[in-house]
Every structure is written in C-alpha cells, then in structure tokens.
C-alpha cells in the first residue's frame, strides 16, 4: 500500500474555512477507499514569518 503525506496552507483570512476543507479532503480520500492514519491541525505559525507570508497549516498522513 502506498503512503502519502498531504500538507496544505491557508491564508489567515480563510481560517474559518479550514474545518470544511479538512472534511472535504477527508471525504474524498475515504470515498476512494483510502485510510487516514493521522490528522494534525498545526494552526497559525507561532512566529518567524513576515506578514506577507502568514498561513495556517494542516498535515494529514494517508494510505492508499
């Protein structure tokens, strides 16, 4: 079985939409008979990024 790691970054202005995005991606993976082994919502970065580069990240480890 192949293992995949998916990371997506979202602009802070769109942070309210992150749960819906995670749900849609999860449904697409499980709908294709994939399995989600781990889901981490990293939230906004703690420090170190200039205002122009801010984002919210989520990591998911999948297997298909």
PDB file of C-alpha atoms in Angstrom:
ATOM      1  CA  UNK A   1       0.000   0.000   0.000  1.00  0.00           C
ATOM      2  CA  UNK A   2       1.303   3.477  -0.861  1.00  0.00           C
ATOM      3  CA  UNK A   3       1.625   6.132   1.812  1.00  0.00           C
ATOM      4  CA  UNK A   4       1.087   9.830   1.144  1.00  0.00           C
ATOM      5  CA  UNK A   5       1.524  12.916   3.241  1.00  0.00           C
ATOM      6  CA  UNK A   6      -0.618  15.940   2.434  1.00  0.00           C
ATOM      7  CA  UNK A   7       0.146  19.413   3.735  1.00  0.00           C
ATOM      8  CA  UNK A   8      -1.918  22.439   2.853  1.00  0.00           C
ATOM      9  CA  UNK A   9      -1.500  26.041   3.857  1.00  0.00           C
ATOM     10  CA  UNK A  10      -4.317  28.542   4.176  1.00  0.00           C
ATOM     11  CA  UNK A  11      -4.187  32.323   4.411  1.00  0.00           C
ATOM     12  CA  UNK A  12      -5.352  33.559   7.852  1.00  0.00           C
ATOM     13  CA  UNK A  13      -8.278  35.379   6.235  1.00  0.00           C
ATOM     14  CA  UNK A  14      -9.665  31.957   5.289  1.00  0.00           C
ATOM     15  CA  UNK A  15      -9.068  30.297   8.686  1.00  0.00           C
ATOM     16  CA  UNK A  16     -12.809  29.819   9.349  1.00  0.00           C
ATOM     17  CA  UNK A  17     -12.967  27.570   6.292  1.00  0.00           C
ATOM     18  CA  UNK A  18     -10.227  25.152   7.419  1.00  0.00           C
ATOM     19  CA  UNK A  19     -12.551  22.616   9.141  1.00  0.00           C
ATOM     20  CA  UNK A  20     -14.676  22.418   5.973  1.00  0.00           C
ATOM     21  CA  UNK A  21     -11.580  21.975   3.810  1.00  0.00           C
ATOM     22  CA  UNK A  22     -10.293  19.177   6.031  1.00  0.00           C
ATOM     23  CA  UNK A  23     -13.711  17.497   5.903  1.00  0.00           C
ATOM     24  CA  UNK A  24     -13.894  17.699   2.088  1.00  0.00           C
ATOM     25  CA  UNK A  25     -10.369  16.320   1.613  1.00  0.00           C
ATOM     26  CA  UNK A  26     -11.018  13.563   4.150  1.00  0.00           C
ATOM     27  CA  UNK A  27     -14.271  12.599   2.409  1.00  0.00           C
ATOM     28  CA  UNK A  28     -12.505  12.456  -0.963  1.00  0.00           C
ATOM     29  CA  UNK A  29      -9.809  10.142   0.429  1.00  0.00           C
ATOM     30  CA  UNK A  30     -12.155   7.814   2.293  1.00  0.00           C
ATOM     31  CA  UNK A  31     -14.549   7.832  -0.677  1.00  0.00           C
ATOM     32  CA  UNK A  32     -11.725   6.429  -2.809  1.00  0.00           C
ATOM     33  CA  UNK A  33     -11.180   3.671  -0.206  1.00  0.00           C
ATOM     34  CA  UNK A  34      -8.180   5.433   1.307  1.00  0.00           C
ATOM     35  CA  UNK A  35      -7.430   5.471   5.029  1.00  0.00           C
ATOM     36  CA  UNK A  36      -6.451   8.461   7.123  1.00  0.00           C
ATOM     37  CA  UNK A  37      -3.965   7.487   9.791  1.00  0.00           C
ATOM     38  CA  UNK A  38      -3.232  10.832  11.373  1.00  0.00           C
ATOM     39  CA  UNK A  39      -4.636  14.339  11.142  1.00  0.00           C
ATOM     40  CA  UNK A  40      -2.904  17.333  12.724  1.00  0.00           C
ATOM     41  CA  UNK A  41      -4.107  20.903  12.609  1.00  0.00           C
ATOM     42  CA  UNK A  42      -0.990  22.971  13.232  1.00  0.00           C
ATOM     43  CA  UNK A  43      -2.932  26.224  13.397  1.00  0.00           C
ATOM     44  CA  UNK A  44      -1.274  29.531  12.583  1.00  0.00           C
ATOM     45  CA  UNK A  45       2.529  29.712  12.752  1.00  0.00           C
ATOM     46  CA  UNK A  46       3.864  30.790  16.127  1.00  0.00           C
ATOM     47  CA  UNK A  47       6.500  33.255  14.907  1.00  0.00           C
ATOM     48  CA  UNK A  48       9.139  33.986  12.342  1.00  0.00           C
ATOM     49  CA  UNK A  49       7.078  34.735   9.248  1.00  0.00           C
ATOM     50  CA  UNK A  50       6.636  38.246   7.887  1.00  0.00           C
ATOM     51  CA  UNK A  51       3.040  39.446   7.467  1.00  0.00           C
ATOM     52  CA  UNK A  52       3.145  38.713   3.737  1.00  0.00           C
ATOM     53  CA  UNK A  53       3.866  35.035   4.360  1.00  0.00           C
ATOM     54  CA  UNK A  54       1.430  34.143   7.136  1.00  0.00           C
ATOM     55  CA  UNK A  55      -0.543  30.949   6.724  1.00  0.00           C
ATOM     56  CA  UNK A  56      -2.265  28.164   8.625  1.00  0.00           C
ATOM     57  CA  UNK A  57      -1.100  24.602   8.050  1.00  0.00           C
ATOM     58  CA  UNK A  58      -2.568  21.142   8.413  1.00  0.00           C
ATOM     59  CA  UNK A  59      -0.833  17.787   7.989  1.00  0.00           C
ATOM     60  CA  UNK A  60      -2.514  14.536   7.130  1.00  0.00           C
ATOM     61  CA  UNK A  61      -0.872  11.161   6.650  1.00  0.00           C
ATOM     62  CA  UNK A  62      -2.800   8.953   4.244  1.00  0.00           C
ATOM     63  CA  UNK A  63      -2.517   5.469   2.834  1.00  0.00           C
ATOM     64  CA  UNK A  64      -3.975   4.157  -0.382  1.00  0.00           C
TER      65      UNK A  64
END
